[in-house]
Coordinates of C-alpha atoms and ligand atoms in Angstrom, one line a residue:
M1 CA 117.2 94.5 78.2
S2 CA 114.2 92.7 77.2
N3 CA 111.6 90.9 79.5
C4 CA 112.5 87.8 81.2
Q5 CA 109.8 85.3 79.5
G6 CA 112.0 83.7 77.3
F7 CA 109.7 84.2 74.2
N8 CA 108.3 86.6 72.3
R9 CA 105.6 88.5 74.6
R10 CA 104.4 90.6 71.7
A11 CA 103.3 87.5 69.3
F12 CA 102.0 85.5 72.6
F13 CA 99.6 87.7 74.4
G14 CA 98.4 89.5 71.3
S15 CA 98.0 93.3 71.3
V16 CA 100.9 95.5 73.0
V17 CA 99.9 99.1 74.7
A18 CA 102.1 101.4 75.6
A19 CA 105.7 102.2 74.7
G20 CA 108.4 101.0 76.8
L21 CA 109.5 103.6 79.3
S22 CA 112.7 104.5 81.1
G23 CA 113.3 104.7 84.9
S24 CA 113.5 108.3 85.1
A25 CA 110.0 108.8 83.5
I26 CA 108.4 106.6 85.7
L27 CA 106.4 109.2 87.8
G28 CA 107.2 112.4 86.0
A29 CA 105.5 114.2 83.0
D30 CA 105.2 112.2 79.6
S31 CA 108.3 111.3 77.7
S32 CA 109.4 108.2 75.5
A33 CA 107.3 108.9 72.9
R34 CA 108.5 107.1 69.6
A35 CA 108.6 108.8 66.4
D36 CA 106.3 106.6 64.7
E37 CA 103.8 106.7 67.5
S38 CA 100.5 108.8 67.0
P39 CA 99.9 111.8 69.6
E40 CA 97.5 109.0 71.4
Q41 CA 100.3 106.6 71.6
A42 CA 102.5 109.1 72.8
Q43 CA 101.2 109.6 76.3
P44 CA 101.9 106.0 77.7
E45 CA 100.6 105.3 80.8
K46 CA 102.9 105.2 83.6
F47 CA 102.6 101.6 85.1
M48 CA 104.5 102.3 88.2
A49 CA 103.2 104.7 90.9
S50 CA 106.2 104.8 93.2
Y51 CA 109.9 104.2 92.9
P52 CA 111.2 100.8 94.2
L53 CA 111.2 100.2 97.9
L54 CA 114.0 98.4 99.4
Q55 CA 113.2 96.3 102.4
N56 CA 114.0 93.2 104.3
V57 CA 117.8 93.4 103.6
T58 CA 119.8 90.4 105.2
E59 CA 123.1 88.7 104.6
T60 CA 121.5 86.6 102.0
S61 CA 118.4 88.0 100.8
A62 CA 116.5 91.4 100.1
S63 CA 113.0 92.3 99.1
I64 CA 111.8 95.2 97.0
S65 CA 108.1 96.6 96.6
W66 CA 106.7 99.0 94.1
A67 CA 103.1 100.9 94.0
L68 CA 101.1 100.7 90.5
N69 CA 98.7 102.6 88.6
V70 CA 97.5 99.9 86.8
P71 CA 96.9 96.3 87.3
S72 CA 100.3 94.9 86.1
T73 CA 102.6 91.9 86.4
G74 CA 106.6 92.7 87.1
W75 CA 109.7 91.3 88.2
V76 CA 113.1 92.5 89.5
E77 CA 116.5 92.0 87.4
W78 CA 119.5 92.1 89.8
G79 CA 123.2 91.4 89.6
T80 CA 126.7 92.2 90.9
T81 CA 127.3 94.6 88.4
P82 CA 124.6 97.2 86.6
E83 CA 124.3 94.8 83.4
L84 CA 122.2 93.1 85.9
G85 CA 121.4 89.6 84.3
K86 CA 119.5 87.9 86.9
F87 CA 115.6 87.7 87.7
A88 CA 113.6 87.7 90.5
R89 CA 109.4 87.5 90.8
N90 CA 106.9 86.4 93.1
S91 CA 105.5 83.7 91.1
E92 CA 103.2 81.5 93.4
F93 CA 102.8 77.9 93.0
G94 CA 103.9 78.0 89.2
L95 CA 101.9 81.3 88.6
N96 CA 103.4 84.9 88.2
P97 CA 102.0 87.5 89.9
Y98 CA 99.4 90.2 88.9
E99 CA 98.3 92.8 91.1
T100 CA 96.2 96.0 91.2
D101 CA 98.1 98.1 93.8
F102 CA 101.7 96.9 94.6
L103 CA 104.1 94.4 93.3
S104 CA 107.1 92.7 95.1
A105 CA 109.8 90.4 94.7
R106 CA 112.3 88.8 96.8
I107 CA 116.0 88.3 95.8
T108 CA 117.7 85.2 97.3
G109 CA 121.3 83.7 97.2
L110 CA 123.1 86.7 98.0
A111 CA 126.7 87.1 99.5
P112 CA 127.2 89.2 102.8
N113 CA 128.7 92.7 102.8
T114 CA 128.5 92.7 98.6
K115 CA 126.9 95.5 96.9
Y116 CA 124.2 94.2 94.3
Y117 CA 122.4 96.3 91.8
Y118 CA 118.5 96.0 90.5
R119 CA 116.2 97.6 88.7
V120 CA 112.2 96.7 88.4
A121 CA 110.0 95.8 85.6
T122 CA 106.4 96.4 85.4
S123 CA 104.1 95.1 82.5
S124 CA 100.4 96.2 82.2
F125 CA 98.0 93.4 81.8
V126 CA 94.7 93.5 81.1
Y127 CA 92.3 90.5 81.0
R128 CA 89.0 90.2 78.9
T129 CA 88.9 86.5 79.2
A130 CA 91.4 83.9 80.2
Y131 CA 92.8 83.9 76.1
D132 CA 91.8 87.4 75.4
K133 CA 93.9 89.9 77.3
T134 CA 96.6 92.5 76.5
A135 CA 100.0 92.7 77.8
S136 CA 102.4 95.4 77.4
E137 CA 106.1 95.9 76.9
P138 CA 107.8 96.4 80.5
Q139 CA 108.3 99.9 81.8
Y140 CA 111.5 99.8 83.7
S141 CA 112.8 101.5 86.8
D142 CA 116.5 103.1 87.0
V143 CA 119.3 101.1 88.1
Y144 CA 119.7 101.2 91.9
S145 CA 122.4 99.6 94.1
F146 CA 122.3 98.4 97.8
E147 CA 124.7 96.3 100.1
T148 CA 124.0 93.2 101.8
T149 CA 124.1 93.2 105.9
G150 CA 127.0 91.4 107.5
P151 CA 129.6 91.9 110.2
K152 CA 132.3 93.9 108.2
G153 CA 132.5 97.3 108.1
D154 CA 133.7 99.8 110.7
I155 CA 130.8 101.9 110.6
A156 CA 127.0 101.9 110.5
S157 CA 124.1 104.2 110.8
F158 CA 120.3 104.7 111.1
A159 CA 117.5 107.3 111.2
V160 CA 114.1 106.9 112.6
M161 CA 110.9 108.7 111.8
N162 CA 107.7 107.7 113.7
D163 CA 104.0 108.3 114.0
T164 CA 103.5 110.4 111.1
H165 CA 99.9 109.6 110.7
N166 CA 99.6 110.2 107.0
T167 CA 100.9 114.0 107.7
L168 CA 102.4 114.6 104.6
A169 CA 104.2 117.6 105.3
T170 CA 105.8 115.9 108.2
I171 CA 107.0 112.7 106.4
Q172 CA 108.4 114.8 103.5
A173 CA 110.4 116.9 105.9
H174 CA 111.8 113.7 107.5
I175 CA 112.7 112.6 104.0
E176 CA 114.4 115.6 103.3
R177 CA 116.6 115.2 106.5
V178 CA 117.1 111.6 105.7
E179 CA 118.5 112.5 102.5
E180 CA 120.9 114.8 104.1
L181 CA 122.1 112.8 107.0
K182 CA 122.2 109.8 104.6
P183 CA 121.9 106.7 106.9
D184 CA 122.4 103.3 106.1
F185 CA 118.6 102.5 107.5
L186 CA 115.7 104.5 107.8
F187 CA 113.4 102.9 110.6
W188 CA 109.6 103.8 110.1
N189 CA 108.5 103.4 113.5
G190 CA 105.0 103.0 113.8
D191 CA 101.8 105.0 113.0
L192 CA 102.8 105.4 109.6
C193 CA 99.2 106.3 108.9
S194 CA 96.1 106.5 111.4
D195 CA 94.4 104.1 109.3
Y196 CA 94.0 101.8 106.2
M197 CA 90.6 101.7 104.3
D198 CA 92.2 101.6 100.7
A199 CA 95.5 101.3 99.0
K200 CA 95.8 104.7 97.9
R201 CA 96.5 106.0 101.5
V202 CA 99.2 103.8 101.4
K203 CA 100.7 104.8 98.1
D204 CA 100.3 108.3 98.9
N205 CA 101.9 108.6 102.1
I206 CA 104.2 105.4 102.1
A207 CA 105.2 104.0 99.0
N208 CA 105.3 107.7 97.4
P209 CA 105.1 110.4 99.5
S210 CA 107.8 112.6 98.1
N211 CA 108.2 111.8 94.3
T212 CA 111.8 110.8 95.3
P213 CA 113.4 107.4 95.3
F214 CA 113.7 107.7 99.1
A215 CA 114.0 104.1 99.9
A216 CA 115.5 102.6 96.8
E217 CA 119.2 102.1 97.8
R218 CA 118.6 102.7 101.3
P219 CA 116.7 99.8 103.5
L220 CA 113.4 101.0 104.6
V221 CA 112.7 99.0 108.2
F222 CA 109.1 99.1 109.0
V223 CA 108.6 98.8 112.9
P224 CA 104.6 98.1 113.0
G225 CA 102.6 100.5 115.3
N226 CA 99.2 100.0 116.8
H227 CA 97.6 102.2 114.1
D228 CA 98.9 100.4 111.4
R229 CA 96.5 97.3 111.8
R230 CA 93.5 99.5 111.8
G231 CA 91.0 99.5 109.0
Q232 CA 89.9 97.0 106.3
W233 CA 92.8 97.3 104.1
A234 CA 95.6 97.0 107.1
R235 CA 95.8 93.3 106.2
N236 CA 97.2 94.0 102.9
L237 CA 99.7 96.6 104.1
K238 CA 102.4 93.8 103.9
K239 CA 102.0 94.1 100.1
C240 CA 103.9 97.3 100.3
L241 CA 105.8 96.7 103.6
T242 CA 106.9 93.3 102.9
T243 CA 107.3 90.8 105.7
W244 CA 110.5 89.2 106.7
R245 CA 110.7 85.3 105.8
Q246 CA 111.6 83.0 109.0
D247 CA 113.9 80.2 108.6
D248 CA 112.6 78.7 111.9
P249 CA 109.5 76.9 111.3
E250 CA 108.7 77.7 115.2
F251 CA 108.3 81.4 114.1
Y252 CA 106.6 81.1 110.4
D253 CA 103.5 83.3 112.2
L254 CA 105.9 85.9 112.5
G255 CA 106.8 88.6 109.9
F256 CA 107.7 91.7 111.4
N257 CA 110.5 90.5 113.5
Y258 CA 114.3 90.2 112.3
A259 CA 117.7 91.1 113.9
F260 CA 120.4 91.8 111.6
R261 CA 124.2 92.8 111.9
K262 CA 125.9 95.7 109.8
G263 CA 129.2 96.5 110.8
P264 CA 129.7 97.4 114.6
L265 CA 125.9 97.7 114.9
A266 CA 123.1 94.9 115.4
A267 CA 119.6 95.9 115.5
V268 CA 116.2 93.8 116.7
V269 CA 113.0 94.6 116.0
L270 CA 109.7 93.7 117.9
D271 CA 106.1 94.3 117.3
T272 CA 104.0 95.9 120.2
G273 CA 100.8 95.1 118.5
E274 CA 97.6 97.1 119.7
D275 CA 97.4 99.7 122.7
K276 CA 94.6 98.0 124.4
P277 CA 93.9 94.3 125.5
D278 CA 92.8 91.7 123.0
W279 CA 89.5 91.7 125.0
H280 CA 88.6 95.1 124.7
P281 CA 85.4 95.9 123.3
A282 CA 86.8 98.3 120.6
W283 CA 88.3 95.5 118.7
S284 CA 85.0 93.5 118.3
E285 CA 87.4 90.2 118.8
M286 CA 89.6 91.2 115.8
A287 CA 92.8 91.1 118.0
N288 CA 94.9 88.4 119.0
Y289 CA 98.1 90.1 120.2
E290 CA 98.6 88.3 123.4
P291 CA 100.1 85.1 122.0
Y292 CA 101.9 87.2 119.4
R293 CA 103.7 89.0 122.1
E294 CA 104.6 85.5 123.6
L295 CA 105.8 83.8 120.4
Q296 CA 107.9 86.9 119.9
A297 CA 109.8 86.9 122.9
A298 CA 110.5 83.2 121.8
W299 CA 111.8 84.4 119.0
L300 CA 113.7 86.9 120.6
A301 CA 115.7 84.6 123.1
K302 CA 117.0 82.9 119.8
A303 CA 117.9 86.2 118.1
L304 CA 119.6 87.7 120.8
A305 CA 121.9 84.7 121.0
R306 CA 122.7 84.2 117.4
P307 CA 126.4 84.7 117.1
E308 CA 126.7 87.8 115.0
I309 CA 124.3 89.7 117.4
Q310 CA 126.0 88.9 120.2
S311 CA 129.5 89.6 119.0
A312 CA 128.3 93.1 118.0
P313 CA 129.7 96.1 119.4
Y314 CA 126.4 97.9 119.9
L315 CA 122.8 96.4 120.2
V316 CA 119.7 98.3 119.6
A317 CA 116.1 97.1 120.0
F318 CA 112.9 99.0 118.2
C319 CA 109.6 98.7 119.0
H320 CA 106.5 101.1 118.6
I321 CA 105.0 101.3 122.3
P322 CA 107.2 102.3 124.7
L323 CA 108.6 99.5 127.4
Y324 CA 109.2 102.0 130.3
D325 CA 107.3 105.5 131.3
A326 CA 109.0 107.5 134.0
N327 CA 105.3 107.9 135.4
P328 CA 104.5 104.6 137.7
N329 CA 100.8 104.8 136.8
A330 CA 101.1 104.9 133.1
N331 CA 98.7 103.0 131.3
P332 CA 100.3 99.5 130.8
G333 CA 98.2 98.4 127.9
N334 CA 96.2 95.6 129.7
I335 CA 93.3 97.4 131.3
L336 CA 89.9 98.7 129.8
D337 CA 90.6 102.3 130.3
R338 CA 91.9 104.6 127.3
W339 CA 95.1 103.0 125.6
A340 CA 98.5 101.9 126.3
S341 CA 101.3 104.2 127.2
I342 CA 103.7 101.5 127.9
Q343 CA 103.4 97.7 126.7
W344 CA 104.0 96.1 130.1
P345 CA 103.0 92.7 129.3
A346 CA 105.5 92.8 126.3
R347 CA 108.1 94.3 128.8
Q348 CA 107.7 91.3 131.3
M349 CA 108.9 88.8 128.6
W350 CA 111.3 91.0 126.6
G351 CA 112.7 93.1 129.4
P352 CA 115.0 90.3 130.9
L353 CA 116.1 89.0 127.4
F354 CA 117.1 92.7 126.8
E355 CA 119.3 92.4 130.3
K356 CA 120.4 89.1 129.8
Y357 CA 122.0 90.0 126.1
G358 CA 122.8 93.3 126.5
V359 CA 120.4 95.8 124.7
Q360 CA 121.9 99.0 125.2
L361 CA 119.1 101.1 123.8
L362 CA 115.5 100.5 123.1
V363 CA 113.9 103.1 120.2
A364 CA 110.5 103.6 120.8
A365 CA 107.4 105.9 119.7
H366 CA 103.8 106.5 120.2
Q367 CA 103.6 108.7 122.8
H368 CA 103.9 111.8 120.8
R369 CA 106.2 113.3 123.1
F370 CA 110.0 113.0 122.7
S371 CA 111.7 111.7 126.2
Y372 CA 115.1 110.0 127.0
A373 CA 115.6 107.6 129.7
E374 CA 119.1 106.9 130.8
A375 CA 119.9 103.3 131.6
T376 CA 119.5 102.2 135.4
A377 CA 120.8 99.3 137.9
D378 CA 116.7 97.8 137.3
R379 CA 116.8 98.7 133.7
P380 CA 120.1 98.3 132.0
W381 CA 118.9 99.5 128.7
A382 CA 118.3 103.4 127.9
Q383 CA 114.9 104.2 126.0
I384 CA 114.4 106.9 123.6
V385 CA 110.7 108.0 122.4
G386 CA 110.2 110.0 119.3
G387 CA 107.4 112.9 118.9
G388 CA 104.3 113.2 116.8
P389 CA 103.0 114.1 113.4
E390 CA 102.5 117.8 113.6
M391 CA 105.7 119.6 112.4
N392 CA 106.3 121.6 115.9
N393 CA 106.0 118.1 117.9
A394 CA 108.4 116.0 115.1
Y395 CA 111.7 114.7 116.0
S396 CA 114.2 113.0 114.0
I397 CA 116.5 110.5 115.8
H398 CA 119.4 109.1 114.3
A399 CA 122.6 107.1 115.5
E400 CA 126.0 106.6 114.0
A401 CA 128.0 103.6 115.3
T402 CA 131.9 103.1 114.9
Q403 CA 134.5 100.8 116.7
K404 CA 134.8 103.5 119.2
K405 CA 131.7 104.6 120.2
M406 CA 127.9 105.1 119.1
T407 CA 126.5 108.4 118.9
L408 CA 122.6 109.1 119.3
T409 CA 121.2 112.3 118.5
C410 CA 117.4 113.5 118.7
E411 CA 116.9 116.8 117.0
K412 CA 113.7 118.9 116.4
L413 CA 112.5 118.2 112.7
E414 CA 111.3 121.9 112.0
D415 CA 114.8 123.7 112.8
K416 CA 117.0 120.7 113.4
S417 CA 117.8 122.1 116.9
V418 CA 119.2 119.3 119.1
A419 CA 117.0 117.8 122.0
G420 CA 120.0 115.6 123.1
T421 CA 123.0 113.7 122.2
W422 CA 124.3 110.8 124.1
T423 CA 127.0 108.3 123.7
F424 CA 127.0 104.7 124.2
K425 CA 130.5 102.5 124.7
P426 CA 130.9 99.1 122.8
R427 CA 129.5 96.3 124.8
V428 CA 132.3 94.0 123.6
Ligands
FE2_1 FE1 100.8 104.6 118.4

């Protein structure tokens, strides 16, 4: 399939570098050399530095991002058959994207509970002057498929990894376990890396930690942690972990909140922000999470009232910093001393909504210590907290929901020994 420009790129842009590559050659050793190429030309630059990352899958849309080795433009080709035929690219005010580290595109106009196919195309592009530039033929990924969310279906599953703190061996072990479990969704519940000073850290640890297409067909669901906003590059993280479009103008300032329904399961994601108050000197006045958490409370009230969420047999919430601790003196996150063990101000706003709308389980992280708290009369939702970045303290949390029950399992990543299994009955 040719590019989507609708005209001859070669003639328009002038010189063309690099031969076209098939998707399977993107990250591997060199290949795709044409017989008429010189040895130098037979080593084409691989434009993609990762496999596609499928994200933000809703009933009607999905986003795909991918990492780059070279400054490039690119797009997504998609369709209801492997022949594809439609195109999506993140043009902005008429101008097509041109990026150094990550490209992404959002597909819209999809139907619920429907299978779609896609591949991404990347074309390296070098500007010398406005008219003097070099564009390449596109390199393509393989064709992948995914299914949009929606209430149809009798089964839904998810796996959770958290607090990986750019510990590559642990990230790889999590991904290996996910490939065995084959859940519908992979949640990465915060503190993916310890800080973000450059794009390389994100490419190496998030976009392509295992040199496998681990999130090309299974949506990667990012739940922000406190460390995920640290460092000068943190503001660019959304180029790789793309944000969720909010339909309601009241919530245009939110990008990491979403609620979705997949068969019997409804999930809602919240962002607890940093682990110290906004006025803490550590932030040098760079933190503004208090109004952000408040806005999320307003969003949560509307999200949980949506018919497809209310009618779901199971309702699970996700956030990074826990909202409950068995220790009554746990650091509430709004004091000068040390850092939050729980996000108490958020709990005060979000907890009553959990109760009102029947959240059954909160999946949290941050404490680097596995724990499980059963629901109580005062707190009618259970809370599970995952482990830390070291292999001997890393835990895999996973769940499967059917029309009859939802089974939650937590196991040590190191040896798959089960730390606990819990069963939830349908709410409705
Ligand atoms: Fe954390």
